[in-house]
Short mmCIF file of C-alpha atoms and ligand atoms in Angstrom, two decimals:
data_model
loop_
_atom_site.label_atom_id
_atom_site.label_comp_id
_atom_site.label_asym_id
_atom_site.label_seq_id
_atom_site.Cartn_x
_atom_site.Cartn_y
_atom_site.Cartn_z
CA UNK A 21 -83.66 -4.09 -46.18
CA UNK A 22 -84.20 -0.33 -45.64
CA UNK A 23 -81.71 -0.03 -43.00
CA UNK A 24 -79.18 -2.06 -45.17
CA UNK A 25 -79.69 0.21 -47.90
CA UNK A 26 -79.19 3.38 -45.61
CA UNK A 27 -76.15 1.62 -44.18
CA UNK A 28 -74.85 1.26 -47.86
CA UNK A 29 -75.03 5.07 -48.17
CA UNK A 30 -73.22 5.43 -44.97
CA UNK A 31 -70.39 2.81 -45.94
CA UNK A 32 -69.79 3.15 -49.71
CA UNK A 33 -71.27 6.52 -50.90
CA UNK A 34 -69.65 10.02 -51.07
CA UNK A 35 -72.71 11.37 -49.10
CA UNK A 36 -71.69 9.16 -46.14
CA UNK A 37 -68.16 10.78 -45.91
CA UNK A 38 -69.31 13.04 -42.92
CA UNK A 39 -70.51 10.21 -40.74
CA UNK A 40 -67.65 8.03 -41.52
CA UNK A 41 -65.28 10.84 -40.57
CA UNK A 42 -67.30 11.29 -37.25
CA UNK A 43 -67.64 7.49 -36.30
CA UNK A 44 -64.42 5.57 -38.09
CA UNK A 45 -62.23 8.85 -38.15
CA UNK A 46 -61.35 8.64 -34.42
CA UNK A 47 -60.86 4.78 -34.58
CA UNK A 48 -58.57 5.20 -37.51
CA UNK A 49 -56.69 7.92 -35.65
CA UNK A 50 -56.34 5.87 -32.37
CA UNK A 51 -54.69 2.73 -34.50
CA UNK A 52 -52.39 5.46 -36.21
CA UNK A 53 -51.34 6.84 -32.83
CA UNK A 54 -51.18 3.49 -30.92
CA UNK A 55 -49.11 2.00 -33.39
CA UNK A 56 -47.18 5.00 -34.78
CA UNK A 57 -43.79 3.30 -33.80
CA UNK A 58 -44.46 0.81 -36.71
CA UNK A 59 -43.63 1.11 -40.33
CA UNK A 60 -46.52 0.47 -42.94
CA UNK A 61 -45.28 -3.16 -43.68
CA UNK A 62 -44.92 -3.80 -39.83
CA UNK A 63 -48.51 -3.00 -39.43
CA UNK A 64 -49.35 -6.05 -41.14
CA UNK A 65 -48.20 -7.87 -37.84
CA UNK A 66 -51.06 -6.14 -35.84
CA UNK A 67 -54.18 -8.26 -35.77
CA UNK A 68 -57.29 -5.98 -35.57
CA UNK A 69 -60.86 -7.57 -35.15
CA UNK A 70 -64.05 -5.36 -35.91
CA UNK A 71 -67.06 -7.09 -34.64
CA UNK A 72 -70.45 -5.76 -35.93
CA UNK A 73 -68.61 -4.51 -38.99
CA UNK A 74 -71.84 -3.78 -41.04
CA UNK A 75 -71.11 -3.41 -44.57
CA UNK A 76 -67.36 -3.58 -44.13
CA UNK A 77 -66.08 -0.15 -44.78
CA UNK A 78 -64.50 0.29 -41.33
CA UNK A 79 -62.44 -2.96 -41.65
CA UNK A 80 -61.67 -2.07 -45.34
CA UNK A 81 -60.27 1.24 -43.99
CA UNK A 82 -58.27 -0.22 -41.43
CA UNK A 83 -56.59 -2.78 -43.76
CA UNK A 84 -55.83 0.21 -46.17
CA UNK A 85 -53.81 1.57 -43.19
CA UNK A 86 -51.64 -1.52 -43.60
CA UNK A 87 -53.17 -3.35 -40.40
CA UNK A 88 -54.44 -7.08 -40.80
CA UNK A 89 -58.12 -6.59 -40.21
CA UNK A 90 -60.90 -9.13 -39.65
CA UNK A 91 -64.63 -7.74 -39.94
CA UNK A 92 -67.29 -10.07 -38.16
CA UNK A 93 -70.88 -9.61 -38.86
CA UNK A 94 -74.05 -11.95 -38.06
CA UNK A 95 -76.68 -10.23 -40.33
CA UNK A 96 -77.28 -12.11 -43.35
CA UNK A 97 -78.64 -8.63 -44.94
CA UNK A 98 -75.20 -6.98 -43.94
CA UNK A 99 -73.12 -10.25 -45.08
CA UNK A 100 -74.94 -10.49 -48.50
CA UNK A 101 -74.51 -6.84 -49.40
CA UNK A 102 -70.98 -6.57 -47.99
CA UNK A 103 -69.83 -9.48 -50.05
CA UNK A 104 -71.23 -7.97 -53.09
CA UNK A 105 -69.48 -4.72 -52.43
CA UNK A 106 -66.19 -6.13 -51.66
CA UNK A 107 -66.21 -8.97 -53.87
CA UNK A 108 -68.91 -8.82 -56.63
CA UNK A 109 -69.54 -5.36 -58.05
CA UNK A 110 -68.01 -4.43 -61.05
CA UNK A 111 -66.22 -1.41 -59.38
CA UNK A 112 -64.56 -4.21 -57.07
CA UNK A 113 -63.36 -6.20 -59.75
CA UNK A 114 -62.47 -4.24 -62.70
CA UNK A 115 -62.22 -0.63 -64.36
CA UNK A 116 -63.67 -0.20 -67.25
CA UNK A 117 -61.20 1.56 -69.88
CA UNK A 118 -63.12 3.65 -72.29
CA UNK A 119 -61.77 6.25 -74.62
CA UNK A 120 -58.57 6.13 -72.61
CA UNK A 121 -60.50 7.11 -69.22
CA UNK A 122 -60.98 4.84 -66.43
CA UNK A 123 -64.51 4.69 -65.33
CA UNK A 124 -65.99 3.04 -62.54
CA UNK A 125 -69.33 1.06 -62.41
CA UNK A 126 -71.65 3.40 -60.28
CA UNK A 127 -74.92 2.39 -59.10
CA UNK A 128 -77.69 4.88 -58.09
CA UNK A 129 -79.96 3.82 -54.99
CA UNK A 130 -83.07 5.49 -54.05
CA UNK A 131 -82.95 5.16 -50.38
CA UNK A 132 -85.10 8.31 -49.47
CA UNK A 133 -88.39 7.38 -51.59
CA UNK A 134 -90.07 5.75 -48.58
CA UNK A 135 -89.13 8.45 -45.92
CA UNK A 136 -91.17 11.38 -44.62
CA UNK A 137 -89.90 14.82 -43.28
CA UNK A 138 -88.77 15.48 -46.82
CA UNK A 139 -88.96 19.10 -48.17
CA UNK A 140 -88.97 18.50 -51.99
CA UNK A 141 -89.89 15.92 -54.38
CA UNK A 142 -86.06 16.04 -55.68
CA UNK A 143 -84.94 15.28 -52.29
CA UNK A 144 -87.22 12.31 -51.94
CA UNK A 145 -86.17 10.96 -55.50
CA UNK A 146 -82.52 11.76 -54.93
CA UNK A 147 -80.14 8.83 -56.10
CA UNK A 148 -77.29 7.88 -53.98
CA UNK A 149 -74.22 6.95 -55.93
CA UNK A 150 -72.55 3.55 -54.94
CA UNK A 151 -69.87 3.13 -54.31
CA UNK A 152 -67.59 6.31 -53.93
CA UNK A 153 -64.35 4.42 -54.15
CA UNK A 154 -63.42 1.17 -55.82
CA UNK A 155 -63.02 -1.40 -53.20
CA UNK A 156 -60.41 -2.88 -55.34
CA UNK A 157 -58.11 0.11 -54.05
CA UNK A 158 -57.31 -1.70 -51.08
CA UNK A 159 -55.31 -4.22 -52.96
CA UNK A 160 -53.91 -1.72 -55.48
CA UNK A 161 -52.60 0.80 -52.64
CA UNK A 162 -51.16 -1.81 -50.30
CA UNK A 163 -50.16 -4.21 -52.98
CA UNK A 164 -51.27 -6.96 -50.45
CA UNK A 165 -54.33 -9.49 -50.89
CA UNK A 166 -54.13 -10.65 -47.47
CA UNK A 167 -55.07 -7.70 -45.06
CA UNK A 168 -58.62 -7.89 -44.90
CA UNK A 169 -60.94 -10.90 -44.24
CA UNK A 170 -64.66 -11.27 -43.03
CA UNK A 171 -65.98 -13.82 -40.76
CA UNK A 172 -69.79 -14.45 -40.67
CA UNK A 173 -71.47 -15.50 -37.47
CA UNK A 174 -72.36 -14.37 -33.84
CA UNK A 175 -69.37 -12.48 -32.30
CA UNK A 176 -69.99 -14.65 -29.17
CA UNK A 177 -70.53 -17.77 -30.94
CA UNK A 178 -67.19 -17.37 -33.26
CA UNK A 179 -64.66 -16.01 -30.87
CA UNK A 180 -64.66 -16.59 -27.17
CA UNK A 181 -66.12 -20.12 -27.63
CA UNK A 182 -63.13 -20.84 -29.94
CA UNK A 183 -59.72 -21.66 -28.24
CA UNK A 184 -57.66 -20.76 -31.02
CA UNK A 185 -58.82 -16.86 -30.79
CA UNK A 186 -57.87 -16.63 -27.19
CA UNK A 187 -54.98 -14.26 -26.82
CA UNK A 188 -55.07 -13.83 -30.51
CA UNK A 189 -55.75 -10.19 -31.39
CA UNK A 190 -53.68 -7.05 -30.77
CA UNK A 191 -56.66 -4.59 -31.14
CA UNK A 192 -60.49 -5.00 -31.02
CA UNK A 193 -62.32 -2.03 -32.66
CA UNK A 194 -66.12 -1.64 -31.93
CA UNK A 195 -68.14 1.15 -33.66
CA UNK A 196 -71.75 1.33 -32.48
CA UNK A 197 -71.47 -2.40 -31.56
CA UNK A 198 -71.38 -2.90 -27.75
CA UNK A 199 -75.01 -1.67 -27.20
CA UNK A 200 -76.23 -4.53 -29.46
CA UNK A 201 -75.45 -7.01 -26.79
CA UNK A 202 -78.00 -8.69 -24.34
CA UNK A 203 -75.55 -8.19 -21.73
CA UNK A 204 -72.61 -5.75 -22.47
CA UNK A 205 -70.75 -7.29 -19.93
CA UNK A 206 -70.55 -10.51 -21.77
CA UNK A 207 -69.16 -8.67 -24.82
CA UNK A 208 -66.47 -7.03 -22.48
CA UNK A 209 -65.68 -10.37 -21.00
CA UNK A 210 -65.30 -11.95 -24.71
CA UNK A 211 -63.20 -9.27 -26.03
CA UNK A 212 -60.86 -9.31 -23.16
CA UNK A 213 -60.35 -13.22 -23.60
CA UNK A 214 -59.77 -12.68 -27.35
CA UNK A 215 -57.04 -9.94 -26.76
CA UNK A 216 -53.43 -10.33 -25.89
CA UNK A 217 -51.96 -8.77 -22.80
CA UNK A 218 -51.21 -5.37 -23.79
CA UNK A 219 -53.76 -5.15 -26.65
CA UNK A 220 -56.33 -2.46 -26.92
CA UNK A 221 -60.16 -2.11 -27.24
CA UNK A 222 -61.04 1.05 -28.91
CA UNK A 223 -64.59 1.84 -28.80
CA UNK A 224 -67.00 4.57 -30.10
CA UNK A 225 -70.70 4.64 -29.99
CA UNK A 226 -73.93 5.49 -27.81
CA UNK A 227 -75.65 2.95 -25.46
CA UNK A 228 -78.83 2.74 -27.39
CA UNK A 229 -79.46 -1.05 -26.12
CA UNK A 230 -80.85 -2.95 -28.79
CA UNK A 231 -83.04 -5.33 -26.51
CA UNK A 232 -84.32 -2.46 -24.54
CA UNK A 233 -87.90 -2.51 -25.54
CA UNK A 234 -88.05 -6.38 -26.44
CA UNK A 235 -89.06 -9.27 -24.49
CA UNK A 236 -85.43 -10.69 -24.68
CA UNK A 237 -83.44 -10.42 -21.47
CA UNK A 238 -81.22 -7.28 -21.48
CA UNK A 239 -79.20 -5.11 -19.27
CA UNK A 240 -78.89 -1.45 -19.79
CA UNK A 241 -75.82 0.11 -17.84
CA UNK A 242 -74.89 3.51 -17.90
CA UNK A 243 -71.51 4.49 -19.32
CA UNK A 244 -70.51 5.00 -15.59
CA UNK A 245 -71.28 1.43 -14.96
CA UNK A 246 -69.55 0.00 -18.17
CA UNK A 247 -66.61 2.01 -17.12
CA UNK A 248 -66.59 0.90 -13.61
CA UNK A 249 -66.63 -2.92 -14.87
CA UNK A 250 -63.72 -2.37 -17.18
CA UNK A 251 -61.01 -3.46 -14.52
CA UNK A 252 -62.77 -6.62 -13.79
CA UNK A 253 -62.18 -7.68 -17.16
CA UNK A 254 -58.47 -6.94 -16.93
CA UNK A 255 -58.79 -3.55 -18.75
CA UNK A 256 -57.24 -0.02 -17.81
CA UNK A 257 -58.92 2.97 -19.33
CA UNK A 258 -56.48 4.86 -21.20
CA UNK A 259 -58.37 7.49 -22.96
CA UNK A 260 -62.14 8.57 -22.67
CA UNK A 261 -64.13 11.19 -24.72
CA UNK A 262 -67.56 11.61 -23.75
CA UNK A 263 -69.33 13.77 -26.18
CA UNK A 264 -68.18 13.02 -29.72
CA UNK A 265 -71.33 14.19 -32.02
CA UNK A 266 -71.88 11.29 -34.57
CA UNK A 267 -75.02 10.85 -36.80
CA UNK A 268 -76.02 7.40 -37.90
CA UNK A 269 -77.49 6.84 -41.48
CA UNK A 270 -78.61 10.32 -41.48
CA UNK A 271 -80.45 12.22 -44.32
CA UNK A 272 -78.71 15.77 -44.19
CA UNK A 273 -81.75 16.93 -46.04
CA UNK A 274 -84.33 15.69 -43.79
CA UNK A 275 -86.49 17.77 -41.64
CA UNK A 276 -85.74 15.42 -38.70
CA UNK A 277 -82.03 15.33 -37.57
CA UNK A 278 -80.88 12.81 -35.00
CA UNK A 279 -77.34 12.89 -33.66
CA UNK A 280 -75.67 10.89 -30.73
CA UNK A 281 -73.26 12.36 -28.29
CA UNK A 282 -70.96 9.26 -28.38
CA UNK A 283 -68.52 8.00 -25.56
CA UNK A 284 -65.25 7.09 -27.26
CA UNK A 285 -62.55 5.13 -25.14
CA UNK A 286 -59.23 3.19 -25.41
CA UNK A 287 -58.85 0.47 -22.92
CA UNK A 288 -55.58 -1.58 -22.46
CA UNK A 289 -55.78 -5.17 -21.41
CA UNK A 290 -53.43 -5.32 -18.65
CA UNK A 291 -54.17 -8.55 -17.29
CA UNK A 292 -56.85 -11.63 -17.80
CA UNK A 293 -60.44 -11.13 -17.20
CA UNK A 294 -61.83 -12.15 -13.72
CA UNK A 295 -63.63 -14.85 -15.46
CA UNK A 296 -67.25 -14.99 -16.47
CA UNK A 297 -68.58 -12.21 -14.13
CA UNK A 298 -70.90 -11.29 -16.73
CA UNK A 299 -72.58 -14.87 -16.46
CA UNK A 300 -73.94 -13.72 -13.30
CA UNK A 301 -75.96 -10.82 -14.26
CA UNK A 302 -78.40 -12.83 -16.36
CA UNK A 303 -77.99 -16.63 -15.59
CA UNK A 304 -79.80 -16.41 -12.16
CA UNK A 305 -83.03 -15.43 -14.01
CA UNK A 306 -82.84 -18.58 -15.80
CA UNK A 307 -80.91 -20.97 -13.66
CA UNK A 308 -82.18 -20.64 -10.34
CA UNK A 309 -79.73 -22.83 -8.64
CA UNK A 310 -76.88 -20.30 -9.51
CA UNK A 311 -78.57 -17.54 -7.57
CA UNK A 312 -76.51 -17.93 -4.41
CA UNK A 313 -73.16 -17.90 -6.24
CA UNK A 314 -74.38 -14.85 -7.96
CA UNK A 315 -75.41 -12.97 -4.72
CA UNK A 316 -72.15 -13.61 -3.38
CA UNK A 317 -70.03 -12.47 -6.36
CA UNK A 318 -72.60 -9.39 -6.53
CA UNK A 319 -71.33 -8.31 -3.16
CA UNK A 320 -67.78 -7.14 -4.45
CA UNK A 321 -68.82 -5.93 -7.80
CA UNK A 322 -68.27 -1.99 -7.49
CA UNK A 323 -71.57 -1.01 -9.23
CA UNK A 324 -73.81 -3.18 -7.17
CA UNK A 325 -75.75 -0.33 -5.49
CA UNK A 326 -77.03 0.97 -8.67
CA UNK A 327 -77.31 -2.50 -10.41
CA UNK A 328 -79.24 -3.88 -7.41
CA UNK A 329 -82.05 -1.81 -8.38
CA UNK A 330 -81.91 -2.91 -11.82
CA UNK A 331 -81.95 -6.62 -10.55
CA UNK A 332 -85.34 -5.91 -9.00
CA UNK A 333 -86.80 -4.42 -12.34
CA UNK A 334 -85.25 -7.27 -14.15
CA UNK A 335 -86.52 -9.72 -12.00
CA UNK A 336 -90.18 -8.52 -12.25
CA UNK A 337 -89.39 -8.39 -16.30
CA UNK A 338 -88.07 -11.84 -16.28
CA UNK A 339 -89.44 -14.02 -13.40
CA UNK A 340 -87.09 -16.73 -12.34
CA UNK A 341 -87.62 -20.17 -13.36
CA UNK A 342 -90.60 -21.94 -11.55
CA UNK A 343 -89.98 -24.72 -9.16
CA UNK A 344 -90.88 -27.12 -12.22
CA UNK A 345 -88.13 -25.68 -14.01
CA UNK A 346 -90.28 -23.99 -16.78
CA UNK A 347 -90.22 -20.25 -17.45
CA UNK A 348 -92.90 -18.28 -18.40
CA UNK A 349 -90.69 -15.73 -20.34
N1 SAH B 404 -69.99 -0.97 -37.22
C1 SAH B 404 -70.88 -0.65 -38.12
C2 SAH B 404 -72.39 -1.27 -38.02
C3 SAH B 404 -72.92 -0.90 -36.66
S1 SAH B 404 -74.64 -1.50 -36.36
C4 SAH B 404 -71.18 1.01 -38.49
O1 SAH B 404 -70.62 1.65 -37.38
O2 SAH B 404 -71.60 1.63 -39.36
C5 SAH B 404 -74.04 -2.74 -35.46
C6 SAH B 404 -74.12 -4.14 -36.26
O3 SAH B 404 -73.69 -5.29 -35.49
C7 SAH B 404 -75.17 -4.68 -37.21
O4 SAH B 404 -74.62 -4.82 -38.33
C8 SAH B 404 -75.48 -5.90 -36.53
O5 SAH B 404 -75.96 -7.02 -37.58
C9 SAH B 404 -74.18 -6.46 -36.08
N2 SAH B 404 -74.19 -7.35 -34.65
C10 SAH B 404 -75.15 -7.20 -33.91
N3 SAH B 404 -74.76 -8.11 -32.78
C11 SAH B 404 -73.79 -8.99 -33.64
C12 SAH B 404 -73.31 -10.20 -33.01
N4 SAH B 404 -73.74 -10.79 -31.97
N5 SAH B 404 -72.45 -10.87 -33.72
C13 SAH B 404 -72.02 -9.99 -34.88
N6 SAH B 404 -72.61 -9.11 -35.47
C14 SAH B 404 -73.31 -8.39 -34.43
#
């Protein structure tokens, strides 16, 4: 709940402007540059997917530029609050006309009450005003009702396994999302599958692998390794920026400041993925029979030397199935 409230500040408050500019700004700039040859009306033919869209501000901004944008999210907390913001909160549906002035319903949320590293009580009890814009502006400025949609569900379950999404999107934009995967290569494979040829993956984020310290299986590749894997999924790297400072749900008044040096990249899908290469990174630990096939494939994978060390580490962490077919993980 607390992280959803902090996300509310990131996505829908004036305080979040700076971090939205840092994280969403490069993505919005990339989209306008990539499709600069299209008019505002023509942009509606460009299908953009934003998986892991949190509270929906990024897909909203993309749709506001005229693109047809689908947000995808699997957290009930995020889905509930984004639904509220986009469809239910009074500012989303109506403006109150009072003495000739148009007012918005504004809420105060007190997200710093439980935080430490605070200098003053005033800081701790500081209310954050929500929202900074009326979500209805999307419809008012674009004069269209059909540019933005949200799909609830696990990205991997909703998209690559659904035939109608194959070769479907012109662009996938991911922001602080790729590292939420158990297996980042599975995400890249899935993105390649749902992108049209000549489509783009635009990404910004760190590599703070979400399952790093958990008992769930996880591979934690470096950016160098992720980059080396891109051609296997049919991608050509067209732009790379290595040090974009970005904060995430940051309290600017806190005595503790954390900032990421994010990687930003644009990769173009120039051909189809080499198949489910990503499977071979994790499945051998669960399906012993696949091991030989995995090892054969492994040989021609360029990052194998570095990754081989990881395999040994992973094997210790996740022992293969026992002879009886049961796992102790
Ligand atoms: N893009 C947003 C949120 C990033 S946090 C922003 O930059 O603010 C990552 C988000 O991805 C979380 O909201 C999490 O719930 C979501 N997520 C993680 N794994 C997912 C999956 N497999 N399918 C859909 N959403 C996922």
